[in-house]
């Protein structure tokens, strides 16, 4: 075990381990250390200052869930300004992302400064046969491309995702429910015309109705569009 991994075990919280393991049931319990996210992020800042930080990124695959989370946090810290280096390291890492939590915590701030370049990469990730690479593409569209950078083509790309993987279907629903909150006029026809599969369609409506960003009138109308 490396010193970096030993540092993660020093932050172990057994109660949190048991709780968090229920949220990521696809990860074997023995691969979960039990480190709270705020503690892991603080630890990542310390690790980023160590001479061996970049060497840790080369140690793929990692053994522990938290090592993957640390890896993702270090990418943001070690490559804050070099988009080409960041994307190269991200591409190395994505095949090893094996759960929704690691996937969703990536959210690279550097993307915001390179949206056209990243969008080209998103379109490639959506074609991947790896479910969490596809989910990462959808979460990226959701996080960075539903405001000023929005284009209606993005709705088409998300709607075209075909997958039986639960976490991919959830990401599509999450994307469209957020699109309804931020780009209601553009997103609504996908619900009115029942473009999405039944489960995803209904989950989109459910999540949209739960959102405080959608008006009561919009929620009432969306409820009438549920597939029975």
Coordinates of N, CA and C in Angstrom, one line a residue:
X1 N 0.8 -1.2 0.0 CA 0.0 0.0 0.0 C 0.9 1.2 0.0
X2 N 0.6 2.2 -0.9 CA 1.4 3.4 -0.9 C 1.0 4.3 0.2
X3 N 1.9 5.3 0.4 CA 1.7 6.3 1.5 C 0.4 7.1 1.2
X4 N 0.1 7.3 0.0 CA -1.1 8.1 -0.3 C -2.3 7.3 0.1
X5 N -2.3 6.0 -0.2 CA -3.5 5.2 0.2 C -3.5 5.0 1.7
X6 N -2.4 4.9 2.4 CA -2.4 4.9 3.8 C -3.0 6.2 4.4
X7 N -2.8 7.3 3.7 CA -3.4 8.5 4.2 C -4.9 8.5 4.1
X8 N -5.4 7.8 3.1 CA -6.9 7.7 3.0 C -7.4 6.8 4.1
X9 N -6.7 5.7 4.5 CA -7.2 4.9 5.6 C -7.1 5.7 6.9
X10 N -6.2 6.6 7.0 CA -6.1 7.4 8.2 C -7.4 8.3 8.4
X11 N -8.1 8.5 7.3 CA -9.3 9.3 7.4 C -10.6 8.4 7.4
X12 N -10.4 7.1 7.6 CA -11.6 6.2 7.6 C -12.6 6.5 8.7
X13 N -13.8 6.4 8.3 CA -15.0 6.5 9.2 C -15.9 5.3 8.9
X14 N -15.8 4.3 9.9 CA -16.5 3.1 9.6 C -18.1 3.3 9.5
X15 N -18.6 4.2 10.3 CA -20.0 4.5 10.2 C -20.4 5.0 8.8
X16 N -19.6 5.9 8.3 CA -19.8 6.5 7.0 C -19.6 5.4 5.9
X17 N -18.7 4.6 6.1 CA -18.4 3.5 5.2 C -19.7 2.6 5.0
X18 N -20.3 2.2 6.1 CA -21.5 1.4 6.0 C -22.6 2.2 5.3
X19 N -22.8 3.4 5.7 CA -23.8 4.2 5.1 C -23.6 4.4 3.6
X20 N -22.4 4.8 3.2 CA -22.1 5.1 1.8 C -22.1 3.9 0.9
X21 N -21.7 2.8 1.5 CA -21.8 1.5 0.7 C -23.1 1.2 0.2
X22 N -24.2 1.6 0.9 CA -25.5 1.4 0.4 C -25.9 2.3 -0.8
X23 N -25.2 3.4 -1.0 CA -25.4 4.3 -2.1 C -24.7 3.8 -3.4
X24 N -23.7 3.0 -3.2 CA -22.9 2.5 -4.4 C -22.9 1.0 -4.3
X25 N -24.0 0.3 -4.4 CA -24.1 -1.1 -4.2 C -23.3 -2.0 -5.2
X26 N -22.9 -1.4 -6.4 CA -22.2 -2.1 -7.3 C -20.7 -2.3 -7.0
X27 N -20.3 -1.5 -5.9 CA -18.9 -1.6 -5.5 C -18.7 -2.5 -4.3
X28 N -17.9 -3.6 -4.4 CA -17.7 -4.5 -3.3 C -17.3 -3.7 -2.0
X29 N -17.9 -4.2 -0.9 CA -17.7 -3.5 0.4 C -16.2 -3.4 0.7
X30 N -15.4 -4.4 0.4 CA -14.0 -4.4 0.8 C -13.2 -3.3 0.0
X31 N -13.8 -2.8 -1.1 CA -13.1 -1.8 -1.9 C -13.4 -0.4 -1.4
X32 N -14.3 -0.3 -0.4 CA -14.7 1.0 0.1 C -14.0 1.3 1.5
X33 N -13.3 2.4 1.6 CA -12.5 2.7 2.8 C -13.5 3.4 3.8
X34 N -14.2 4.4 3.3 CA -15.1 5.1 4.1 C -14.6 6.5 4.5
X35 N -14.3 7.3 3.5 CA -13.8 8.7 3.7 C -14.9 9.7 3.2
X36 N -15.2 10.6 4.1 CA -16.2 11.6 3.8 C -15.7 12.5 2.7
X37 N -16.5 13.0 1.8 CA -16.1 13.8 0.7 C -15.3 15.1 1.1
X38 N -15.8 15.8 2.0 CA -15.0 17.0 2.4 C -13.6 16.7 2.9
X39 N -13.5 15.6 3.6 CA -12.2 15.1 4.1 C -11.3 14.7 2.9
X40 N -11.9 14.0 1.9 CA -11.2 13.6 0.8 C -10.7 14.8 -0.1
X41 N -11.5 15.8 -0.2 CA -11.1 17.0 -1.0 C -10.0 17.7 -0.3
X42 N -10.1 17.8 1.0 CA -9.0 18.5 1.8 C -7.7 17.7 1.6
X43 N -7.8 16.4 1.7 CA -6.6 15.5 1.5 C -6.0 15.6 0.1
X44 N -6.9 15.7 -0.9 CA -6.4 15.9 -2.3 C -5.5 17.1 -2.4
X45 N -5.9 18.2 -1.7 CA -5.1 19.4 -1.8 C -3.7 19.2 -1.2
X46 N -3.6 18.4 -0.2 CA -2.3 18.1 0.4 C -1.5 17.1 -0.5
X47 N -2.2 16.1 -1.1 CA -1.5 15.2 -2.0 C -1.0 15.9 -3.2
X48 N -1.7 16.9 -3.7 CA -1.3 17.6 -4.9 C 0.0 18.3 -4.8
X49 N 0.4 18.6 -3.5 CA 1.7 19.2 -3.3 C 2.8 18.3 -3.2
X50 N 2.6 17.0 -3.2 CA 3.6 15.9 -3.0 C 4.3 15.6 -4.3
X51 N 5.6 15.3 -4.3 CA 6.3 14.9 -5.5 C 5.7 13.7 -6.2
X52 N 5.0 12.8 -5.5 CA 4.5 11.6 -6.1 C 3.1 11.7 -6.6
X53 N 2.5 12.9 -6.6 CA 1.1 13.1 -6.9 C 0.8 12.6 -8.4
X54 N 1.6 13.0 -9.3 CA 1.4 12.6 -10.7 C 1.7 11.2 -10.9
X55 N 2.6 10.6 -10.1 CA 2.9 9.2 -10.2 C 1.7 8.4 -9.8
X56 N 0.9 8.9 -8.8 CA -0.3 8.2 -8.3 C -1.3 8.1 -9.5
X57 N -1.4 9.1 -10.3 CA -2.3 9.1 -11.5 C -2.0 8.0 -12.5
X58 N -0.7 7.5 -12.5 CA -0.3 6.4 -13.4 C -0.6 5.1 -12.8
X59 N -1.0 5.0 -11.6 CA -1.3 3.7 -10.9 C -2.7 3.2 -11.2
X60 N -3.0 2.9 -12.4 CA -4.3 2.4 -12.8 C -4.2 0.9 -13.2
X61 N -5.2 0.1 -12.8 CA -6.4 0.5 -12.0 C -6.1 0.6 -10.5
X62 N -6.8 1.5 -9.8 CA -6.7 1.6 -8.4 C -7.5 0.5 -7.7
X63 N -7.2 0.2 -6.5 CA -7.9 -0.9 -5.7 C -9.2 -0.3 -5.1
X64 N -9.1 0.9 -4.5 CA -10.2 1.4 -3.6 C -11.0 2.4 -4.3
X65 N -12.3 2.4 -4.0 CA -13.2 3.5 -4.5 C -12.7 4.9 -4.2
X66 N -12.2 5.1 -3.0 CA -11.7 6.4 -2.7 C -10.4 6.8 -3.4
X67 N -9.7 5.8 -3.8 CA -8.5 6.1 -4.7 C -9.0 6.7 -6.0
X68 N -10.0 6.2 -6.5 CA -10.6 6.7 -7.8 C -11.1 8.1 -7.6
X69 N -11.8 8.3 -6.4 CA -12.3 9.7 -6.2 C -11.1 10.7 -6.0
X70 N -10.1 10.2 -5.3 CA -8.9 11.1 -5.1 C -8.3 11.3 -6.5
X71 N -8.2 10.4 -7.4 CA -7.7 10.5 -8.7 C -8.4 11.6 -9.4
X72 N -9.7 11.6 -9.4 CA -10.5 12.6 -10.0 C -10.3 14.0 -9.5
X73 N -10.2 14.1 -8.1 CA -9.9 15.4 -7.5 C -8.5 15.9 -7.9
X74 N -7.5 15.0 -8.0 CA -6.2 15.4 -8.4 C -6.1 15.9 -9.8
X75 N -6.9 15.3 -10.7 CA -6.9 15.8 -12.1 C -7.2 17.3 -12.1
X76 N -8.2 17.7 -11.3 CA -8.6 19.1 -11.3 C -7.5 20.0 -10.7
X77 N -6.8 19.5 -9.7 CA -5.8 20.2 -9.0 C -4.5 20.3 -9.7
X78 N -4.1 19.2 -10.4 CA -2.8 19.2 -11.0 C -2.8 19.7 -12.5
X79 N -4.0 19.8 -13.1 CA -4.1 20.3 -14.5 C -5.1 21.4 -14.5
X80 N -5.0 22.5 -13.8 CA -6.0 23.5 -13.7 C -6.1 24.4 -15.0
X81 N -5.0 24.4 -15.8 CA -4.9 25.4 -16.9 C -4.6 24.8 -18.2
X82 N -4.1 23.5 -18.2 CA -3.7 22.9 -19.5 C -4.8 21.9 -19.9
X83 N -5.6 22.4 -20.8 CA -6.8 21.5 -21.2 C -6.3 20.3 -22.0
X84 N -5.3 20.4 -22.8 CA -4.8 19.2 -23.5 C -4.3 18.1 -22.6
X85 N -3.5 18.5 -21.6 CA -3.0 17.6 -20.7 C -4.1 17.0 -19.8
X86 N -5.0 17.9 -19.4 CA -6.2 17.4 -18.6 C -7.0 16.4 -19.4
X87 N -7.3 16.7 -20.6 CA -8.1 15.7 -21.4 C -7.4 14.4 -21.6
X88 N -6.1 14.5 -21.8 CA -5.3 13.3 -22.0 C -5.4 12.4 -20.8
X89 N -5.2 13.0 -19.6 CA -5.3 12.2 -18.4 C -6.7 11.8 -18.1
X90 N -7.7 12.6 -18.4 CA -9.0 12.2 -18.2 C -9.4 11.0 -19.1
X91 N -8.9 11.0 -20.3 CA -9.2 9.8 -21.2 C -8.6 8.5 -20.7
X92 N -7.4 8.7 -20.0 CA -6.8 7.5 -19.4 C -7.6 7.0 -18.2
X93 N -8.3 7.9 -17.5 CA -9.0 7.5 -16.3 C -10.4 7.0 -16.5
X94 N -11.1 7.6 -17.5 CA -12.5 7.3 -17.7 C -12.8 5.8 -17.8
X95 N -12.0 5.0 -18.5 CA -12.3 3.5 -18.5 C -12.4 2.9 -17.2
X96 N -11.8 3.5 -16.2 CA -11.7 2.9 -14.8 C -12.8 3.4 -13.9
X97 N -13.6 4.4 -14.4 CA -14.7 4.9 -13.6 C -15.8 3.9 -13.6
X98 N -16.2 3.4 -12.4 CA -17.1 2.3 -12.4 C -18.3 2.5 -11.5
X99 N -18.6 3.7 -11.2 CA -19.8 4.0 -10.3 C -20.2 5.5 -10.5
X100 N -21.5 5.7 -10.2 CA -22.0 7.1 -10.4 C -21.4 8.2 -9.6
X101 N -20.9 7.8 -8.4 CA -20.4 8.9 -7.5 C -19.1 9.4 -8.0
X102 N -18.2 8.5 -8.3 CA -16.9 8.9 -8.9 C -17.1 9.7 -10.2
X103 N -18.0 9.2 -11.0 CA -18.4 9.9 -12.3 C -18.8 11.3 -12.1
X104 N -19.8 11.5 -11.1 CA -20.4 12.8 -11.0 C -19.6 13.8 -10.3
X105 N -18.6 13.3 -9.5 CA -17.8 14.3 -8.7 C -16.7 14.9 -9.6
X106 N -16.4 14.4 -10.8 CA -15.4 14.9 -11.6 C -15.6 16.4 -11.9
X107 N -16.7 16.7 -12.6 CA -17.1 18.1 -12.9 C -15.9 19.1 -13.0
X108 N -15.1 19.0 -14.1 CA -13.9 19.8 -14.2 C -14.2 21.3 -14.5
X109 N -13.7 22.1 -13.6 CA -13.9 23.5 -13.8 C -13.2 24.0 -15.1
X110 N -12.1 23.4 -15.5 CA -11.4 23.8 -16.7 C -12.3 23.7 -17.9
X111 N -13.3 22.9 -17.9 CA -14.2 22.7 -19.1 C -14.8 24.1 -19.4
X112 N -15.2 24.9 -18.4 CA -15.9 26.1 -18.7 C -15.2 27.1 -19.6
X113 N -13.8 26.9 -19.6 CA -13.0 27.9 -20.4 C -12.8 27.3 -21.8
X114 N -13.2 26.1 -22.1 CA -13.0 25.4 -23.3 C -14.2 24.7 -23.8
X115 N -15.3 25.3 -23.8 CA -16.6 24.6 -24.1 C -16.7 24.0 -25.5
X116 N -16.3 24.8 -26.6 CA -16.4 24.1 -27.9 C -15.5 22.9 -28.0
X117 N -14.3 22.9 -27.5 CA -13.4 21.8 -27.6 C -14.0 20.6 -26.8
X118 N -14.4 20.9 -25.6 CA -15.0 19.8 -24.8 C -16.3 19.2 -25.4
X119 N -17.1 20.1 -26.0 CA -18.3 19.6 -26.7 C -18.0 18.5 -27.7
X120 N -16.9 18.8 -28.5 CA -16.5 17.8 -29.5 C -16.2 16.4 -28.8
X121 N -15.6 16.5 -27.6 CA -15.2 15.3 -26.9 C -16.5 14.6 -26.3
X122 N -17.4 15.5 -25.9 CA -18.7 14.9 -25.3 C -19.4 14.1 -26.4
X123 N -19.4 14.5 -27.6 CA -20.1 13.8 -28.7 C -19.4 12.4 -28.9
X124 N -18.1 12.3 -28.7 CA -17.4 11.0 -28.8 C -17.7 10.2 -27.6
X125 N -17.7 10.8 -26.4 CA -18.0 10.0 -25.2 C -19.4 9.4 -25.2
X126 N -20.4 10.1 -25.8 CA -21.7 9.6 -25.9 C -21.8 8.3 -26.7
X127 N -20.8 8.1 -27.6 CA -20.8 6.9 -28.4 C -20.1 5.7 -27.8
X128 N -19.6 5.9 -26.6 CA -18.8 4.9 -25.9 C -19.6 3.7 -25.5
X129 N -19.0 2.5 -25.4 CA -19.7 1.3 -24.9 C -19.5 1.2 -23.4
X130 N -18.9 2.1 -22.8 CA -18.7 2.1 -21.3 C -19.8 3.0 -20.7
X131 N -20.7 2.4 -19.9 CA -21.8 3.2 -19.3 C -21.4 4.5 -18.6
X132 N -20.3 4.4 -17.8 CA -20.0 5.6 -17.0 C -19.3 6.7 -17.8
X133 N -18.8 6.3 -19.0 CA -18.2 7.3 -19.9 C -19.4 8.0 -20.5
X134 N -20.5 7.3 -20.9 CA -21.7 7.9 -21.4 C -22.3 8.8 -20.4
X135 N -22.4 8.3 -19.1 CA -23.0 9.1 -18.1 C -22.2 10.4 -17.9
X136 N -20.9 10.3 -17.9 CA -20.0 11.5 -17.7 C -20.3 12.5 -18.8
X137 N -20.5 12.0 -20.1 CA -20.9 12.9 -21.1 C -22.2 13.6 -20.9
X138 N -23.2 12.9 -20.4 CA -24.5 13.5 -20.1 C -24.4 14.5 -19.0
X139 N -23.7 14.1 -17.9 CA -23.5 15.0 -16.8 C -22.8 16.3 -17.2
X140 N -21.8 16.1 -18.1 CA -21.1 17.3 -18.6 C -22.1 18.2 -19.4
X141 N -22.9 17.6 -20.2 CA -23.9 18.4 -20.9 C -24.8 19.1 -20.0
X142 N -25.2 18.5 -18.9 CA -26.1 19.0 -17.9 C -25.4 20.2 -17.2
X143 N -24.2 20.0 -16.8 CA -23.5 20.9 -15.9 C -22.9 22.2 -16.6
X144 N -22.6 22.0 -17.9 CA -21.9 23.1 -18.6 C -22.6 23.7 -19.9
X145 N -23.7 23.0 -20.3 CA -24.3 23.4 -21.6 C -25.8 23.6 -21.6
X146 N -26.3 24.0 -20.5 CA -27.7 24.3 -20.4 C -28.0 25.8 -20.2
X147 N -27.0 26.5 -20.2 CA -27.1 28.0 -20.0 C -26.7 28.7 -21.3
X148 N -25.7 29.6 -21.3 CA -25.4 30.3 -22.4 C -24.8 29.5 -23.6
X149 N -24.2 28.3 -23.3 CA -23.7 27.5 -24.3 C -24.7 26.5 -24.9
X150 N -25.9 26.6 -24.5 CA -26.9 25.6 -24.9 C -27.2 25.7 -26.4
X151 N -27.4 24.5 -27.0 CA -27.8 24.4 -28.4 C -28.8 23.3 -28.5
X152 N -29.9 23.5 -29.3 CA -30.9 22.4 -29.3 C -30.4 21.1 -29.8
X153 N -29.3 21.1 -30.5 CA -28.7 19.8 -31.0 C -28.4 18.9 -29.8
X154 N -28.1 19.5 -28.6 CA -27.7 18.8 -27.5 C -28.8 17.9 -27.0
X155 N -30.0 18.4 -27.0 CA -31.2 17.6 -26.7 C -31.3 16.4 -27.6
X156 N -31.1 16.6 -28.8 CA -31.1 15.4 -29.8 C -30.1 14.4 -29.4
X157 N -28.9 14.8 -29.0 CA -27.8 13.9 -28.7 C -28.2 13.1 -27.4
X158 N -28.7 13.8 -26.4 CA -29.1 13.1 -25.2 C -30.3 12.1 -25.4
X159 N -31.2 12.5 -26.3 CA -32.4 11.7 -26.5 C -32.0 10.4 -27.4
X160 N -30.9 10.5 -28.1 CA -30.5 9.4 -28.9 C -29.7 8.3 -28.2
X161 N -29.4 8.6 -26.9 CA -28.7 7.6 -26.1 C -29.6 6.4 -25.9
X162 N -29.1 5.2 -26.3 CA -29.8 4.0 -26.1 C -29.0 3.1 -25.2
X163 N -29.6 2.9 -24.0 CA -28.9 2.0 -23.0 C -29.9 1.4 -22.0
X164 N -29.6 0.2 -21.6 CA -30.4 -0.4 -20.6 C -29.8 -0.2 -19.2
X165 N -28.6 0.4 -19.2 CA -27.9 0.6 -17.9 C -28.7 1.7 -17.0
X166 N -28.9 1.3 -15.8 CA -29.7 2.1 -14.9 C -29.1 3.5 -14.8
X167 N -27.8 3.6 -14.6 CA -27.2 4.9 -14.3 C -27.1 5.8 -15.5
X168 N -27.2 5.2 -16.7 CA -27.2 5.9 -17.9 C -28.7 6.5 -18.1
X169 N -29.6 5.6 -17.9 CA -31.0 6.1 -18.0 C -31.3 7.2 -17.0
X170 N -30.8 7.0 -15.8 CA -31.0 8.1 -14.8 C -30.4 9.4 -15.2
X171 N -29.2 9.3 -15.9 CA -28.5 10.5 -16.3 C -29.3 11.2 -17.4
X172 N -29.9 10.4 -18.3 CA -30.8 11.0 -19.4 C -32.0 11.7 -18.8
X173 N -32.6 11.1 -17.8 CA -33.7 11.7 -17.1 C -33.3 12.9 -16.4
X174 N -32.2 12.9 -15.7 CA -31.7 14.0 -14.9 C -31.4 15.2 -15.9
X175 N -30.8 14.8 -17.1 CA -30.5 15.9 -18.0 C -31.8 16.5 -18.5
X176 N -32.8 15.8 -18.9 CA -34.0 16.4 -19.5 C -34.8 17.1 -18.4
X177 N -34.8 16.6 -17.2 CA -35.5 17.4 -16.2 C -34.9 18.7 -15.9
X178 N -33.5 18.7 -15.9 CA -32.8 20.0 -15.8 C -33.0 20.9 -17.0
X179 N -33.0 20.3 -18.2 CA -33.3 21.0 -19.4 C -34.7 21.7 -19.3
X180 N -35.7 21.0 -18.8 CA -37.0 21.5 -18.6 C -37.0 22.7 -17.7
X181 N -36.1 22.7 -16.7 CA -36.0 23.8 -15.8 C -35.3 25.0 -16.4
X182 N -34.3 24.8 -17.3 CA -33.5 25.8 -17.8 C -33.8 26.2 -19.3
X183 N -34.3 25.2 -20.0 CA -34.6 25.5 -21.5 C -36.0 24.8 -21.8
X184 N -37.0 25.3 -21.0 CA -38.3 24.7 -21.1 C -38.9 24.6 -22.5
X185 N -38.9 25.7 -23.2 CA -39.5 25.7 -24.5 C -38.8 24.7 -25.5
X186 N -37.5 24.6 -25.4 CA -36.8 23.7 -26.3 C -36.9 22.2 -25.9
X187 N -37.0 22.0 -24.6 CA -37.0 20.6 -24.1 C -38.4 20.0 -24.1
X188 N -39.5 20.8 -23.9 CA -40.8 20.3 -23.8 C -41.3 19.4 -24.9
X189 N -41.0 19.7 -26.2 CA -41.5 18.8 -27.2 C -41.0 17.4 -27.1
X190 N -39.8 17.2 -26.5 CA -39.4 15.8 -26.3 C -40.3 15.0 -25.3
X191 N -40.9 15.7 -24.4 CA -41.9 15.1 -23.5 C -43.2 15.0 -24.2
X192 N -43.7 16.1 -24.8 CA -45.0 16.1 -25.4 C -45.1 15.0 -26.5
X193 N -44.0 14.8 -27.2 CA -44.0 13.9 -28.4 C -43.5 12.5 -27.9
X194 N -43.2 12.3 -26.6 CA -42.8 11.0 -26.1 C -41.6 10.4 -26.8
X195 N -40.6 11.2 -27.0 CA -39.4 10.8 -27.7 C -38.6 9.8 -26.9
X196 N -38.6 9.9 -25.5 CA -37.8 9.1 -24.7 C -38.5 7.8 -24.4
X197 N -37.8 6.7 -24.0 CA -38.4 5.5 -23.6 C -39.3 5.7 -22.4
X198 N -40.3 4.9 -22.2 CA -41.3 5.1 -21.1 C -40.7 5.4 -19.8
X199 N -39.8 4.5 -19.3 CA -39.2 4.7 -18.0 C -38.5 6.0 -17.9
X200 N -37.7 6.4 -18.8 CA -36.9 7.6 -18.8 C -37.8 8.8 -18.9
X201 N -38.9 8.7 -19.8 CA -39.9 9.7 -19.9 C -40.5 10.0 -18.5
X202 N -41.0 9.0 -17.9 CA -41.7 9.2 -16.6 C -40.8 9.7 -15.5
X203 N -39.5 9.2 -15.5 CA -38.6 9.6 -14.5 C -38.2 11.1 -14.7
X204 N -38.1 11.5 -16.0 CA -37.9 12.9 -16.3 C -39.0 13.8 -15.7
X205 N -40.2 13.4 -15.9 CA -41.4 14.2 -15.4 C -41.3 14.2 -13.8
X206 N -41.0 13.0 -13.2 CA -41.0 12.9 -11.8 C -39.9 13.9 -11.2
X207 N -38.7 13.9 -11.8 CA -37.7 14.8 -11.3 C -38.0 16.2 -11.6
X208 N -38.6 16.5 -12.7 CA -39.0 17.9 -13.0 C -40.0 18.4 -12.1
X209 N -41.0 17.6 -11.7 CA -42.0 18.0 -10.8 C -41.5 18.3 -9.4
X210 N -40.4 17.6 -9.1 CA -39.7 17.8 -7.8 C -38.9 19.0 -7.7
X211 N -38.6 19.6 -8.9 CA -37.7 20.8 -9.0 C -38.4 22.1 -8.6
X212 N -37.7 22.9 -7.8 CA -38.3 24.2 -7.4 C -38.1 25.2 -8.5
X213 N -37.4 24.9 -9.6 CA -37.1 25.8 -10.7 C -38.2 25.7 -11.7
X214 N -39.2 24.8 -11.6 CA -40.3 24.7 -12.6 C -41.5 25.2 -11.9
X215 N -42.3 26.0 -12.6 CA -43.5 26.7 -12.1 C -44.6 25.6 -11.8
X216 N -45.5 26.0 -10.9 CA -46.6 25.1 -10.6 C -47.4 24.8 -11.8
X217 N -47.6 25.8 -12.7 CA -48.4 25.6 -13.9 C -47.7 24.5 -14.8
X218 N -46.3 24.7 -15.0 CA -45.6 23.8 -15.8 C -45.6 22.3 -15.2
X219 N -45.6 22.3 -13.9 CA -45.6 20.9 -13.2 C -47.0 20.3 -13.5
X220 N -48.0 21.1 -13.4 CA -49.4 20.5 -13.6 C -49.5 20.0 -15.0
X221 N -49.0 20.7 -16.0 CA -49.0 20.2 -17.4 C -48.2 19.0 -17.6
X222 N -47.0 19.0 -17.0 CA -46.1 17.8 -17.2 C -46.7 16.5 -16.6
X223 N -47.5 16.7 -15.5 CA -48.1 15.5 -14.9 C -49.1 14.9 -15.9
X224 N -49.7 15.7 -16.7 CA -50.7 15.2 -17.7 C -50.0 14.4 -18.8
X225 N -48.7 14.5 -18.9 CA -48.0 13.9 -20.0 C -47.3 12.5 -19.6
X226 N -47.6 12.1 -18.4 CA -47.0 10.8 -18.0 C -47.5 9.7 -18.9
X227 N -46.6 8.7 -19.2 CA -47.1 7.5 -19.9 C -47.6 6.5 -18.9
X228 N -48.8 6.0 -19.2 CA -49.5 5.0 -18.3 C -49.1 3.6 -18.7

